[in-house]
Amino acid sequence: SGRQLVFMSRRFDAKGDLLVVPVEGGTPERLTDEQTADRQPVYAADETRIYYTASAPIGLEHIAAFDLSSRTSRRLSPTAGFDPAPSADGRYLAYTAPSGVGGAAAPHLVLLRLSDTTTRALTLGETPAGFAKLVRLGEQRYRVIFVRFPDDDNEDGIVDG
């Protein structure tokens, strides 16, 4: 945001917590606790929430939302996922889902509609995709910019895809 910086720190918890600090400097405030490993924070367009990747002690990572007024977190993504990328108009959030989610063979991008948390796959296939950015082109029009990266997922010494 323009007034505060959110970041992940291992100051209080080796797994990682989210903290905010005023841009002008000051004492960081801890937002999340040791119950989850938290990382990759990003502000919502209206700066009322922070989206981030969280993982419980048992279970896969997922996307969570921290409400800055109520100071509470809630799970947002119905599937496992990481790397949240909200749209500038606050209507959508893209994230990377790991292999196996939705039957996909590789990490792929998922689009989550924030009004009702419905999702749809943006990419599928054998080549992993991630690090999305949503760019609004007009009313109801978006461009998704992302990285498709080759990897040796089956560890046979050959780069896949």
mmCIF file of C-alpha atoms in Angstrom:
data_model
loop_
_atom_site.group_PDB
_atom_site.id
_atom_site.type_symbol
_atom_site.label_atom_id
_atom_site.label_comp_id
_atom_site.label_asym_id
_atom_site.label_seq_id
_atom_site.Cartn_x
_atom_site.Cartn_y
_atom_site.Cartn_z
ATOM 1 C CA SER A 1 0.000 0.000 0.000
ATOM 2 C CA GLY A 2 1.072 3.603 -0.088
ATOM 3 C CA ARG A 3 1.180 3.871 3.705
ATOM 4 C CA GLN A 4 2.357 0.470 4.896
ATOM 5 C CA LEU A 5 4.634 -2.259 3.655
ATOM 6 C CA VAL A 6 3.633 -5.889 4.212
ATOM 7 C CA PHE A 7 6.312 -8.562 4.288
ATOM 8 C CA MET A 8 7.089 -12.090 5.458
ATOM 9 C CA SER A 9 9.442 -12.457 8.403
ATOM 10 C CA ARG A 10 10.861 -15.300 10.438
ATOM 11 C CA ARG A 11 11.489 -12.989 13.405
ATOM 12 C CA PHE A 12 8.826 -14.620 15.607
ATOM 13 C CA ASP A 13 8.275 -17.932 13.845
ATOM 14 C CA ALA A 14 10.694 -20.045 11.803
ATOM 15 C CA LYS A 15 7.859 -20.946 9.373
ATOM 16 C CA GLY A 16 7.165 -17.298 8.572
ATOM 17 C CA ASP A 17 4.571 -14.706 9.568
ATOM 18 C CA LEU A 18 3.215 -11.567 7.916
ATOM 19 C CA LEU A 19 4.155 -8.186 9.342
ATOM 20 C CA VAL A 20 3.328 -4.604 8.369
ATOM 21 C CA VAL A 21 5.400 -1.521 9.000
ATOM 22 C CA PRO A 22 4.711 2.127 8.117
ATOM 23 C CA VAL A 23 6.587 3.268 5.016
ATOM 24 C CA GLU A 24 8.121 6.090 7.073
ATOM 25 C CA GLY A 25 9.570 3.493 9.456
ATOM 26 C CA GLY A 26 8.601 2.328 12.914
ATOM 27 C CA THR A 27 7.895 -0.884 14.744
ATOM 28 C CA PRO A 28 6.591 -3.764 12.610
ATOM 29 C CA GLU A 29 3.206 -5.185 13.607
ATOM 30 C CA ARG A 30 2.716 -8.953 13.424
ATOM 31 C CA LEU A 31 -0.462 -9.923 11.562
ATOM 32 C CA THR A 32 -0.339 -13.729 11.532
ATOM 33 C CA ASP A 33 0.796 -16.272 14.103
ATOM 34 C CA GLU A 34 2.679 -19.535 14.364
ATOM 35 C CA GLN A 35 -0.308 -21.715 13.418
ATOM 36 C CA THR A 36 0.521 -21.471 9.711
ATOM 37 C CA ALA A 37 3.529 -20.795 7.503
ATOM 38 C CA ASP A 38 2.701 -17.541 5.728
ATOM 39 C CA ARG A 39 4.385 -15.970 2.700
ATOM 40 C CA GLN A 40 3.878 -14.062 -0.568
ATOM 41 C CA PRO A 41 1.679 -11.224 0.736
ATOM 42 C CA VAL A 42 0.011 -8.817 -1.678
ATOM 43 C CA TYR A 43 -2.496 -6.049 -0.977
ATOM 44 C CA ALA A 44 -6.007 -6.112 -2.424
ATOM 45 C CA ALA A 45 -6.660 -3.231 -4.804
ATOM 46 C CA ASP A 46 -8.789 -1.426 -2.194
ATOM 47 C CA GLU A 47 -6.149 -2.066 0.507
ATOM 48 C CA THR A 48 -8.712 -3.557 2.922
ATOM 49 C CA ARG A 49 -7.233 -7.075 2.728
ATOM 50 C CA ILE A 50 -3.936 -8.800 2.224
ATOM 51 C CA TYR A 51 -3.900 -11.987 0.157
ATOM 52 C CA TYR A 52 -1.152 -14.477 0.929
ATOM 53 C CA THR A 53 -0.016 -18.083 0.741
ATOM 54 C CA ALA A 54 -0.584 -20.044 3.963
ATOM 55 C CA SER A 55 0.039 -23.627 4.919
ATOM 56 C CA ALA A 56 -1.208 -25.433 7.980
ATOM 57 C CA PRO A 57 1.051 -27.868 9.841
ATOM 58 C CA ILE A 58 -0.662 -30.714 7.998
ATOM 59 C CA GLY A 59 -1.878 -29.971 4.497
ATOM 60 C CA LEU A 60 -1.083 -28.182 1.288
ATOM 61 C CA GLU A 61 -0.584 -24.466 0.831
ATOM 62 C CA HIS A 62 -3.664 -22.383 0.077
ATOM 63 C CA ILE A 63 -4.583 -18.757 -0.535
ATOM 64 C CA ALA A 64 -5.814 -16.834 2.503
ATOM 65 C CA ALA A 65 -7.115 -13.318 3.034
ATOM 66 C CA PHE A 66 -6.277 -11.149 6.045
ATOM 67 C CA ASP A 67 -8.928 -8.487 6.736
ATOM 68 C CA LEU A 68 -7.168 -5.343 7.938
ATOM 69 C CA SER A 69 -10.192 -3.939 9.808
ATOM 70 C CA SER A 70 -11.252 -7.082 11.715
ATOM 71 C CA ARG A 71 -7.649 -8.397 11.976
ATOM 72 C CA THR A 72 -8.787 -11.901 11.025
ATOM 73 C CA SER A 73 -7.658 -14.393 8.398
ATOM 74 C CA ARG A 74 -9.734 -16.825 6.410
ATOM 75 C CA ARG A 75 -9.011 -19.424 3.782
ATOM 76 C CA LEU A 76 -9.985 -18.099 0.376
ATOM 77 C CA SER A 77 -9.039 -20.691 -2.247
ATOM 78 C CA PRO A 78 -11.139 -23.851 -2.462
ATOM 79 C CA THR A 79 -8.109 -25.726 -3.812
ATOM 80 C CA ALA A 80 -4.470 -25.858 -2.832
ATOM 81 C CA GLY A 81 -2.488 -22.957 -4.241
ATOM 82 C CA PHE A 82 0.210 -20.305 -3.927
ATOM 83 C CA ASP A 83 1.416 -17.039 -5.554
ATOM 84 C CA PRO A 84 -1.764 -14.897 -5.232
ATOM 85 C CA ALA A 85 -2.241 -12.188 -7.885
ATOM 86 C CA PRO A 86 -5.344 -9.978 -7.437
ATOM 87 C CA SER A 87 -6.808 -7.955 -10.280
ATOM 88 C CA ALA A 88 -6.630 -4.169 -10.010
ATOM 89 C CA ASP A 89 -10.433 -3.893 -9.901
ATOM 90 C CA GLY A 90 -10.700 -6.352 -7.011
ATOM 91 C CA ARG A 91 -12.956 -8.816 -8.835
ATOM 92 C CA TYR A 92 -10.546 -11.693 -9.445
ATOM 93 C CA LEU A 93 -7.483 -13.364 -8.031
ATOM 94 C CA ALA A 94 -5.203 -15.672 -9.985
ATOM 95 C CA TYR A 95 -3.020 -18.230 -8.235
ATOM 96 C CA THR A 96 -0.866 -21.229 -9.017
ATOM 97 C CA ALA A 97 -2.303 -24.646 -8.155
ATOM 98 C CA PRO A 98 0.159 -27.495 -7.647
ATOM 99 C CA SER A 99 0.350 -30.690 -9.692
ATOM 100 C CA GLY A 100 -2.559 -33.026 -9.009
ATOM 101 C CA VAL A 101 -5.151 -30.317 -8.309
ATOM 102 C CA GLY A 102 -8.049 -30.793 -10.717
ATOM 103 C CA GLY A 103 -6.239 -33.762 -12.227
ATOM 104 C CA ALA A 104 -3.541 -31.537 -13.733
ATOM 105 C CA ALA A 105 -0.168 -33.095 -14.436
ATOM 106 C CA ALA A 106 1.750 -29.869 -13.735
ATOM 107 C CA PRO A 107 1.361 -26.663 -11.721
ATOM 108 C CA HIS A 108 -1.223 -24.496 -13.452
ATOM 109 C CA LEU A 109 -3.013 -21.178 -13.082
ATOM 110 C CA VAL A 110 -6.462 -20.870 -11.539
ATOM 111 C CA LEU A 111 -8.760 -17.835 -11.656
ATOM 112 C CA LEU A 112 -10.877 -17.235 -8.555
ATOM 113 C CA ARG A 113 -13.871 -14.880 -8.694
ATOM 114 C CA LEU A 114 -13.759 -13.099 -5.343
ATOM 115 C CA SER A 115 -17.514 -12.418 -5.125
ATOM 116 C CA ASP A 116 -18.412 -16.104 -4.836
ATOM 117 C CA THR A 117 -15.038 -17.985 -4.820
ATOM 118 C CA THR A 118 -15.826 -19.961 -7.962
ATOM 119 C CA THR A 119 -12.741 -21.026 -9.864
ATOM 120 C CA ARG A 120 -11.702 -22.102 -13.327
ATOM 121 C CA ALA A 121 -8.410 -23.288 -14.724
ATOM 122 C CA LEU A 122 -6.577 -20.751 -16.872
ATOM 123 C CA THR A 123 -3.823 -23.109 -17.995
ATOM 124 C CA LEU A 124 -3.523 -26.869 -18.173
ATOM 125 C CA GLY A 125 -1.059 -29.213 -19.767
ATOM 126 C CA GLU A 126 2.238 -30.879 -19.177
ATOM 127 C CA THR A 127 4.307 -27.685 -18.879
ATOM 128 C CA PRO A 128 4.176 -25.913 -15.490
ATOM 129 C CA ALA A 129 2.771 -22.368 -15.364
ATOM 130 C CA GLY A 130 2.945 -19.807 -12.583
ATOM 131 C CA PHE A 131 3.660 -16.247 -11.416
ATOM 132 C CA ALA A 132 0.492 -14.720 -12.844
ATOM 133 C CA LYS A 133 -0.351 -11.040 -13.191
ATOM 134 C CA LEU A 134 -3.868 -9.903 -14.171
ATOM 135 C CA VAL A 135 -4.033 -6.806 -16.360
ATOM 136 C CA ARG A 136 -7.413 -5.177 -16.963
ATOM 137 C CA LEU A 137 -7.965 -4.182 -20.596
ATOM 138 C CA GLY A 138 -11.497 -2.850 -20.254
ATOM 139 C CA GLU A 139 -14.866 -3.720 -18.769
ATOM 140 C CA GLN A 140 -14.970 -7.525 -18.392
ATOM 141 C CA ARG A 141 -11.659 -7.902 -20.289
ATOM 142 C CA TYR A 142 -8.388 -9.028 -18.744
ATOM 143 C CA ARG A 143 -5.035 -10.211 -19.967
ATOM 144 C CA VAL A 144 -3.178 -12.834 -17.960
ATOM 145 C CA ILE A 145 0.581 -12.551 -18.023
ATOM 146 C CA PHE A 146 2.423 -15.561 -16.635
ATOM 147 C CA VAL A 147 5.522 -17.691 -16.871
ATOM 148 C CA ARG A 148 5.464 -21.118 -18.467
ATOM 149 C CA PHE A 149 8.613 -22.869 -17.416
ATOM 150 C CA PRO A 150 10.150 -26.177 -18.431
ATOM 151 C CA ASP A 151 11.148 -28.475 -15.616
ATOM 152 C CA ASP A 152 12.287 -32.020 -15.009
ATOM 153 C CA ASP A 153 9.181 -33.064 -13.063
ATOM 154 C CA ASN A 154 9.693 -36.805 -13.400
ATOM 155 C CA GLU A 155 13.410 -36.582 -12.540
ATOM 156 C CA ASP A 156 14.549 -38.500 -15.600
ATOM 157 C CA GLY A 157 17.279 -35.992 -16.411
ATOM 158 C CA ILE A 158 15.349 -34.525 -19.382
ATOM 159 C CA VAL A 159 13.654 -31.113 -19.247
ATOM 160 C CA ASP A 160 9.908 -31.623 -19.747
ATOM 161 C CA GLY A 161 7.870 -29.421 -22.076
#
